[in-house]
Short mmCIF file of C-alpha atoms and ligand atoms in Angstrom, two decimals:
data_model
loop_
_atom_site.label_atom_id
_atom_site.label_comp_id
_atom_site.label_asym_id
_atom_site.label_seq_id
_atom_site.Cartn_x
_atom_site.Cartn_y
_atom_site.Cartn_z
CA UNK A 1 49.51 33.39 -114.78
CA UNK A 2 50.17 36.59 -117.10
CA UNK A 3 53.81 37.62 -116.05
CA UNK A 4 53.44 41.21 -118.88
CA UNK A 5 54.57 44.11 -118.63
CA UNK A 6 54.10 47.76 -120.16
CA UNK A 7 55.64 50.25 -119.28
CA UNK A 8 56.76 53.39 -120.93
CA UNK A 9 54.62 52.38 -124.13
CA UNK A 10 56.80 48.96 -124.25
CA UNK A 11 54.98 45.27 -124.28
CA UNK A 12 57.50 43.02 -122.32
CA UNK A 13 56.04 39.35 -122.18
CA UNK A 14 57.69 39.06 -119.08
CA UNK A 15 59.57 41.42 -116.55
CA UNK A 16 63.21 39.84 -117.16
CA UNK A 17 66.23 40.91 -119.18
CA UNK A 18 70.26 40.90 -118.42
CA UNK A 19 71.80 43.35 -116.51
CA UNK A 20 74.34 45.67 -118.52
CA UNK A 21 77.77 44.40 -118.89
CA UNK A 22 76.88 40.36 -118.92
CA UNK A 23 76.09 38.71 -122.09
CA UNK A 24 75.98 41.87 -123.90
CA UNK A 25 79.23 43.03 -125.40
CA UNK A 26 79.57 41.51 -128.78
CA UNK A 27 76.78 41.07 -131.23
CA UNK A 28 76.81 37.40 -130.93
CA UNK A 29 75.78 37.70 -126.87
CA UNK A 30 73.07 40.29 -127.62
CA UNK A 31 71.46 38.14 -129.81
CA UNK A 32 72.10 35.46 -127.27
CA UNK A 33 69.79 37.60 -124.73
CA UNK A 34 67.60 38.56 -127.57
CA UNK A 35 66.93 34.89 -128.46
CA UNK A 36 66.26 33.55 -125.07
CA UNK A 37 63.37 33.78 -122.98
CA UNK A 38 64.50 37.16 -121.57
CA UNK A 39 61.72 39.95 -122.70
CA UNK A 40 64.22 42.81 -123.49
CA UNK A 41 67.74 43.46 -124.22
CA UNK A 42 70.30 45.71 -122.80
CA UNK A 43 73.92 46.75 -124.29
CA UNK A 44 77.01 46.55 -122.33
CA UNK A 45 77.94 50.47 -121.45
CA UNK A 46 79.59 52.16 -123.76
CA UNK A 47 82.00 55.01 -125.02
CA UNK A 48 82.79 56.35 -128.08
CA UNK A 49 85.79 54.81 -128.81
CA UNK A 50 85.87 51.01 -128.12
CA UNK A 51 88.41 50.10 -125.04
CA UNK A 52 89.60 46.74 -124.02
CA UNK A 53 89.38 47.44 -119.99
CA UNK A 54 91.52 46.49 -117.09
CA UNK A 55 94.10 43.49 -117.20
CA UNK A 56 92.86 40.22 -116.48
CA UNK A 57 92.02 38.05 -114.31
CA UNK A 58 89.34 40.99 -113.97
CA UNK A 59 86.14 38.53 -112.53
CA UNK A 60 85.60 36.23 -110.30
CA UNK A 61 82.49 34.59 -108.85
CA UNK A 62 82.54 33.36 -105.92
CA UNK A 63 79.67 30.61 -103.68
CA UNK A 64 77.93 34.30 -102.61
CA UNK A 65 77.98 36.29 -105.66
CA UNK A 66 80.91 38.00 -107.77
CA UNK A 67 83.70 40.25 -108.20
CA UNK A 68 84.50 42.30 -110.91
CA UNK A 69 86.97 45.38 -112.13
CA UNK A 70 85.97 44.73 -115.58
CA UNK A 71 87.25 48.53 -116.40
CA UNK A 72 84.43 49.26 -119.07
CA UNK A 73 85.52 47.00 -121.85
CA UNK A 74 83.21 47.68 -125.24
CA UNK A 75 83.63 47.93 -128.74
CA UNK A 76 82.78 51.37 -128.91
CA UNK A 77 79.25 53.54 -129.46
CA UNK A 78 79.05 53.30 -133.02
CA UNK A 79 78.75 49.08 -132.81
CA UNK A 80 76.09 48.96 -130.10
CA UNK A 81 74.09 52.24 -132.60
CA UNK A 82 74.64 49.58 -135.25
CA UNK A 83 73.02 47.02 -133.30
CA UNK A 84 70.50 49.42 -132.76
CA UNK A 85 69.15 50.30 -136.17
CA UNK A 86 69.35 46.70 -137.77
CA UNK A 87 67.52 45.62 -133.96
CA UNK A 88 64.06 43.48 -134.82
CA UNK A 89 61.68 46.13 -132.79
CA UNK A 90 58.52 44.71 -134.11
CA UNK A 91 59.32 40.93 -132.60
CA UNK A 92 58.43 43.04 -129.22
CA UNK A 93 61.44 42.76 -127.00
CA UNK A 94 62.53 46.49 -126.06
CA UNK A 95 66.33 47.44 -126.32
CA UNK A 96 68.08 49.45 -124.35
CA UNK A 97 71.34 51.13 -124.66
CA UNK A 98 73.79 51.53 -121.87
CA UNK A 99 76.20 54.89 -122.39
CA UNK A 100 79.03 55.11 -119.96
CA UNK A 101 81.29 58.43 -121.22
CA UNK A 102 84.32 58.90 -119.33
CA UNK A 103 83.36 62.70 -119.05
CA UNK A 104 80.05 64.49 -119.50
CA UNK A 105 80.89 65.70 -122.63
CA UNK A 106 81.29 62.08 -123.92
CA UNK A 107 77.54 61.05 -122.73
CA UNK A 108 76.36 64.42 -124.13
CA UNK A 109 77.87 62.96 -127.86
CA UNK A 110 76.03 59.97 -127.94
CA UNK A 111 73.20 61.33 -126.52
CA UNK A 112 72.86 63.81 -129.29
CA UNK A 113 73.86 61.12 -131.81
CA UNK A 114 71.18 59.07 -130.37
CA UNK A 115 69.00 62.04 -130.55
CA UNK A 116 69.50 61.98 -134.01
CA UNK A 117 69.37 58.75 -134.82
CA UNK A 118 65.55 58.18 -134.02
CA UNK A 119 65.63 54.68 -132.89
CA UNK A 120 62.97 53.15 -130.69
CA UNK A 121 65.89 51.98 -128.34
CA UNK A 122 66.19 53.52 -124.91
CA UNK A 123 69.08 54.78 -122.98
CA UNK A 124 70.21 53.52 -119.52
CA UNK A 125 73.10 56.25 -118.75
CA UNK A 126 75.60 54.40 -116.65
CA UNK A 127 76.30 56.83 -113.38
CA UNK A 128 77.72 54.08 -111.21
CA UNK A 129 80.82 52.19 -113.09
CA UNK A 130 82.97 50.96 -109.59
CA UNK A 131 86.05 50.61 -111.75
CA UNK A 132 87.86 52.79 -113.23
CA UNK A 133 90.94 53.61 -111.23
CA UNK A 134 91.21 57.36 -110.61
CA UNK A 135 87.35 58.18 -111.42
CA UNK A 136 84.37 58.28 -108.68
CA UNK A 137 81.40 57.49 -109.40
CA UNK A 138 79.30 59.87 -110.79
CA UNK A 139 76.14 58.91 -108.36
CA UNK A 140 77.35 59.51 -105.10
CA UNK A 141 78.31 63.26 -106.48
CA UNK A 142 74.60 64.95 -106.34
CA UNK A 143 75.81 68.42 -107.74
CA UNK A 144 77.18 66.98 -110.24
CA UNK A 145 74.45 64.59 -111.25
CA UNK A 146 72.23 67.49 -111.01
CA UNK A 147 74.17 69.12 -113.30
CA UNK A 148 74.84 66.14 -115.52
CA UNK A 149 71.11 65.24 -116.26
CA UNK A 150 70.65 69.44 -116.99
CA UNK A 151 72.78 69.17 -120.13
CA UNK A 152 71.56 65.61 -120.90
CA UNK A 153 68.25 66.58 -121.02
CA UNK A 154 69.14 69.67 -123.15
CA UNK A 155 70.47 67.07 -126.44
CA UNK A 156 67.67 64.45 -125.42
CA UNK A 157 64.40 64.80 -124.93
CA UNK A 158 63.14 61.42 -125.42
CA UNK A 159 62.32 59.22 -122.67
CA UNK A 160 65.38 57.72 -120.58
CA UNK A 161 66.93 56.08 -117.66
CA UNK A 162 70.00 55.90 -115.32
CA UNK A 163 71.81 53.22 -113.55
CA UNK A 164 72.21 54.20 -109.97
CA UNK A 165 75.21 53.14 -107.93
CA UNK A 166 73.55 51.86 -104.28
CA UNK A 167 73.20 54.28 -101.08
CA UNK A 168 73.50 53.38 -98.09
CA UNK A 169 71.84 56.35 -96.15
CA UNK A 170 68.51 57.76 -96.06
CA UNK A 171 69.73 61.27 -96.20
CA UNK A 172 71.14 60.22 -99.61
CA UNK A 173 68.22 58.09 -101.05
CA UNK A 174 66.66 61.68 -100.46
CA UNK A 175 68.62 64.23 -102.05
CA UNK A 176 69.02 61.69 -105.36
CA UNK A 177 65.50 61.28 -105.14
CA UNK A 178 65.38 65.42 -104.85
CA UNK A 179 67.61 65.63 -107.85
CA UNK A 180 66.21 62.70 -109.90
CA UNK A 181 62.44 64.65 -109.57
CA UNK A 182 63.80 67.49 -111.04
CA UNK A 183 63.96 65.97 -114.20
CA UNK A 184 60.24 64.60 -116.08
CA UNK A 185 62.00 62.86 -119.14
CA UNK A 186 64.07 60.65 -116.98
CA UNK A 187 61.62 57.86 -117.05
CA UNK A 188 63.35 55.31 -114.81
CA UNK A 189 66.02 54.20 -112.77
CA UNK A 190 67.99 50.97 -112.46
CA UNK A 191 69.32 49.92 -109.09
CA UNK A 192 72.03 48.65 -108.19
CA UNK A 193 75.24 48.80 -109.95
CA UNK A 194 77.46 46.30 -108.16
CA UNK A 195 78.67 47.62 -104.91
CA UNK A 196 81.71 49.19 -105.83
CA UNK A 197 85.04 48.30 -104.02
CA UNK A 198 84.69 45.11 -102.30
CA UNK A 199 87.71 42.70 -101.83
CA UNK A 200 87.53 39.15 -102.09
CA UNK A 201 89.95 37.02 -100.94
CA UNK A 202 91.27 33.50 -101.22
CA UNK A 203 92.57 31.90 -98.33
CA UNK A 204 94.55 29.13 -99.57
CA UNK A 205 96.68 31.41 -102.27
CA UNK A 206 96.82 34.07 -99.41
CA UNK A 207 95.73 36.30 -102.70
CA UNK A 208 93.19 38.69 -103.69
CA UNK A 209 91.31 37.05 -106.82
CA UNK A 210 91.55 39.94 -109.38
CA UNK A 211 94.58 41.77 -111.06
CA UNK A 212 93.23 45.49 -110.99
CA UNK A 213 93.29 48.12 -108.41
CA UNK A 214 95.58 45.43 -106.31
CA UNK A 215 91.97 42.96 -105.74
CA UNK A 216 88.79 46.05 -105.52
CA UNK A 217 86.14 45.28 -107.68
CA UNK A 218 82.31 45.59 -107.31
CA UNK A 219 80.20 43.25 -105.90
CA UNK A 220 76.86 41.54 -107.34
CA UNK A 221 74.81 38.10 -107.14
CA UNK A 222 73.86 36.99 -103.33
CA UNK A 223 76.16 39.55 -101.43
CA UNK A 224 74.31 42.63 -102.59
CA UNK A 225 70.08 40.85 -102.54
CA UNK A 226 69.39 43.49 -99.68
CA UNK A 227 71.15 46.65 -100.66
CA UNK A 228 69.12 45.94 -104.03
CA UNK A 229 65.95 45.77 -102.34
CA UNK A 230 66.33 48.86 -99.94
CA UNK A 231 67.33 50.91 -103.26
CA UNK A 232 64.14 49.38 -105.33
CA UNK A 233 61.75 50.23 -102.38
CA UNK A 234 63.45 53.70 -101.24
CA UNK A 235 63.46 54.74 -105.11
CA UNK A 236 60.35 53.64 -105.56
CA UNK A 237 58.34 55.57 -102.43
CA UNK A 238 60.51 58.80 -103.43
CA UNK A 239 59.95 58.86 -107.31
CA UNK A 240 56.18 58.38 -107.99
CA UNK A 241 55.50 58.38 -111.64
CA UNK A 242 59.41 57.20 -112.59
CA UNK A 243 59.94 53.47 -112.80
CA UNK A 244 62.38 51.32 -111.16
CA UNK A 245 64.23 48.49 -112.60
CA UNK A 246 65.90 46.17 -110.09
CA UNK A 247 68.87 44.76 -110.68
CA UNK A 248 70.94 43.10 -107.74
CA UNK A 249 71.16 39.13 -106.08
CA UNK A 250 68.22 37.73 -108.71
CA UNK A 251 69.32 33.82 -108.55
CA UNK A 252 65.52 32.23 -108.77
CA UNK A 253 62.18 33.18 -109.12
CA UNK A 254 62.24 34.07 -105.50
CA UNK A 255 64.60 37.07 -105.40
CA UNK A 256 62.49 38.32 -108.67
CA UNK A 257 59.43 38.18 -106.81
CA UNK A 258 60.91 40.23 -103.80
CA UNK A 259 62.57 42.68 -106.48
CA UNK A 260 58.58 42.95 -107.59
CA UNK A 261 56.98 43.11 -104.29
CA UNK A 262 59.53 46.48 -103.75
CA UNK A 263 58.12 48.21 -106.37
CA UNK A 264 60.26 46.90 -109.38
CA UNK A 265 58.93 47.03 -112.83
CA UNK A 266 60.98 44.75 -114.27
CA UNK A 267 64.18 43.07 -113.48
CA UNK A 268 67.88 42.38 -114.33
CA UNK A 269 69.74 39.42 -114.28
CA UNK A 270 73.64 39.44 -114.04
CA UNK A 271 75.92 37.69 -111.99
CA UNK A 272 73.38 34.93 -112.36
CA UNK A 273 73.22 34.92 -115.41
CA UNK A 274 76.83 35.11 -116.38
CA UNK A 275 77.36 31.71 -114.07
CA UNK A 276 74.39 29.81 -115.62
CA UNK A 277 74.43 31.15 -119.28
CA UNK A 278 70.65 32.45 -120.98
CA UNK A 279 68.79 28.86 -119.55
CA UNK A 280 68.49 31.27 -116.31
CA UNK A 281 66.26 33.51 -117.67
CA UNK A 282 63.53 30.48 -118.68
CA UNK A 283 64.41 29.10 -115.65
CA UNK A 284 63.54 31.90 -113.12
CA UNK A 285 60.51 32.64 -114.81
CA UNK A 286 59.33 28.93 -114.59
CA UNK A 287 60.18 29.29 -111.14
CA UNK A 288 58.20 33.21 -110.49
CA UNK A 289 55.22 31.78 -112.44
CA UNK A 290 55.21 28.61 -110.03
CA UNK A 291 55.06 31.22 -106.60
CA UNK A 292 52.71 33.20 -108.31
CA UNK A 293 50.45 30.69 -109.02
CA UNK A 294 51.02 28.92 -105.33
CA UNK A 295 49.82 32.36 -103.38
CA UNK A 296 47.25 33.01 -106.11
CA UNK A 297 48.62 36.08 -108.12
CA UNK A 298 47.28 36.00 -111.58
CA UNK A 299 49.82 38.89 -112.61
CA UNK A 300 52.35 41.38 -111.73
CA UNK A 301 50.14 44.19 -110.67
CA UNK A 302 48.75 42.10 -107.94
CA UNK A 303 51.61 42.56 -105.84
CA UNK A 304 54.31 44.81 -107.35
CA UNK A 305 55.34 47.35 -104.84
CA UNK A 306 52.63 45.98 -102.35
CA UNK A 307 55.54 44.87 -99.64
CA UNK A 308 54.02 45.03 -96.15
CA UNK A 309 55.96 46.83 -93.01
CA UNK A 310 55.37 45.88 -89.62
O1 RRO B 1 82.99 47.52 -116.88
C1 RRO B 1 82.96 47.53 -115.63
O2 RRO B 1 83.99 47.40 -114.94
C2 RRO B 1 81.72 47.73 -114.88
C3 RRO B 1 80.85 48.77 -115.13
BR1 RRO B 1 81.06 49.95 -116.56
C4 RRO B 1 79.74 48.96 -114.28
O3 RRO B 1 78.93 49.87 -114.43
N1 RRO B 1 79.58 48.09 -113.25
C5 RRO B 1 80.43 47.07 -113.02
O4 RRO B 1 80.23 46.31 -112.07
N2 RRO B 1 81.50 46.90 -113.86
#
C-alpha cells in the first residue's frame, strides 16, 4: 500500500500532519511533529507580536471531542519565519505557516514579509479563529473575505491556502465557493476550524469547563466528524482545481479514510492528537494502511473523493 501524496509540487509520504494550534507553538513541538511519522508540519497561527491568549483553564477535552478558547496564544511571526528559514526542506516534509492578524492589515505584513522572504514554506491564512472575544470570524463575512484575499493576493503571489470556519448552509458553501474561485493563487483550503461557540458543561460542578467568554469555546475531535465531512465534500465539488485539506473528528484510520473518500488531499490531526501525543500519527496510518489493504486500495487515488450517493 503506497499512502503518497503530491500535491502542489510537494512529496508527502503520507497524507497526515497536525492541525494548527496543537503541538505546534514552540520550537520544541514543531520538531515534535516534524520528527514523527506525520508527513508535513504546520505552525500554530500567528501575529506579529507574540500574545499569551485568554486566561486559563482555556481547554478541555471531553469523551466526544474538545473545547477550547485558546485566544490565539503564539510567540509572535518573526519565531515561526525563524523556524522557517533554518526548516530541513530537503528531508521532504512540507511546512506550512499559519498567519492569524487581528486586522487585514496585520495578514497583509506578514504576507509581504513572507513574500520577501522566499521560503519554500506555505501559508494557511487563519479566517476562522472562534475566540477572540469581540471579533467574528472573518469566514462567515463573504464581502469581506472577498475583499481580504484581493489585497492578499496583491503582496503574495505565491501559492497559498486558508482555513475555513464550517457552514452550515448550502447557500453559503456557495457564495464562499463563488468568492474562493475568484482567486487562482489560492491553492487550497482547510476545513474545519473547530466549531466556534459551543458550551460544555459539567454536571457534577454545575460549571462550564473553561474560564473565557463565561464557558464558549470551539469545538473539535468526535463532535464535529460530520460537519468536517460535509465541508470536505461541498468544497471539494465547488472548487475544482483547488485542494482541500480536512481537518475535523480524525481519531483512527477510519475517519482519515472518510476525510479521503470526500475529496481530501491530505489530512489534519488535532484534538486527537493533542490527547494521544505524536504516537497518533504512526498509529492512524498503521490503521488507514490496514483498511486500505482489506478493500484492496493500493493508494490514495483509488478512492479519494470517489464517495458514492444514493
Ligand atoms: O487560538 C485559538 O483560540 C484558536 C484559533 Br486561533 C483557531 O483558529 N481555532 C481554535 O479552535 N482556537
Amino acid at each position: 500500500v503506497d499512502l503518497s501524496v503530491s500535491w502542489l509540487g510537494l512529496a508527502m509520504a503520507n497524507p497526515l500532519y497536525n492541525a494548527s494550534g496543537v503541538m505546534c507553538r514552540s520550537v520544541a513541538e514543531l520538531e515534535q511533529v516534524r520528527t514523527s511519522a506525520a508527513a508535513a508540519v504546520i505552525t500554530k497561527s500567528c501575529t506579529p507580536q507574540p500574545r499569551t491568549g485568554n486566561p486559563e483553564p482555556r481547554y478541555c477535552a471531553t469523551a466526544l471531542g474538545s473545547i477550547n478558547s485558546m485566544g490565539l496564544p503564539n510567540a509572535g511571526y518573526p519565531y515561526y519565519l525563524d523556524y522557517a528559514r533554518s526548516y530541513p526542506y530537503a528531508a521532504g516534509k512540507p511546512l506550512f505557516l499559519s498567519l492569524s492578524g487581528m486586522t487585514l492589515q496585520e495578514n497583509l505584513d506578514m504576507l509581504s514579509d513572507l513574500a520577501a522572504a522566499q521560503l519554500p514554506c506555505l501559508p494557511e491564512v487563519n479566517l476562522s479563529c472562534p475566540n477572540l472575544p469581540g471579533k467574528p470570524q472573518l469566514g462567515y463575512d463573504f464581502q469581506a473575505c472577498h475583499e481580504a484575499l484581493t489585497q492578499m493576493a496583491r503582496v503574495y503571489h505565491g501559492p497559498f491556502g486558508v482555513k475555513l470556519p464550517p457552514y452550515f448552509d448550502p447557500v453559503h458553501f456557495a457564495r464562499m465557493a463563488a468568492v474562493l474561485n475568484a482567486f487562482p493563487a489560492l491553492r487550497f483550503v482547510t476545513c474545519i476550524n473547530s466549531i466556534g461557540n459551543g458550551l460544555v458543561i459539567d454536571v457534577d460542578r454545575e460549571s462550564v469547563v473553561i474560564k473565557p467568554k463565561d464557558g464558549l469555546g470551539g469545538l473539535g475531535g468526535s463532535y464535529v466528524l460530520p460537519t468536517a465531512l460535509a465541508n470536505v465534500r461541498e468544497f471539494y465539488r465547488l472548487l475544482p482545481g483547488k485542494h482541500v485539506v480536512g481537518c475535523g473528528g480524525i481519531n483512527s484510520g477510519r475517519e482519515a479514510f472518510m476525510h479521503i473518500l470526500a475529496g481530501a488531499t491530505a489530512v489534519q490531526i488535532g484534538t486527537c492528537l493533542y490527547e494521544e501525543g505524536e504516537g497518533a500519527f504512526a498509529r492512524i496510518l498503521d490503521e488507514l494502511r490496514a483498511l486500505m489493504a482489506h478493500k484492496g486500495y493500493q493508494r490514495l487515488d483509488d478512492f479519494r473523493g470517489k464517495l458514492k450517493t444514493l
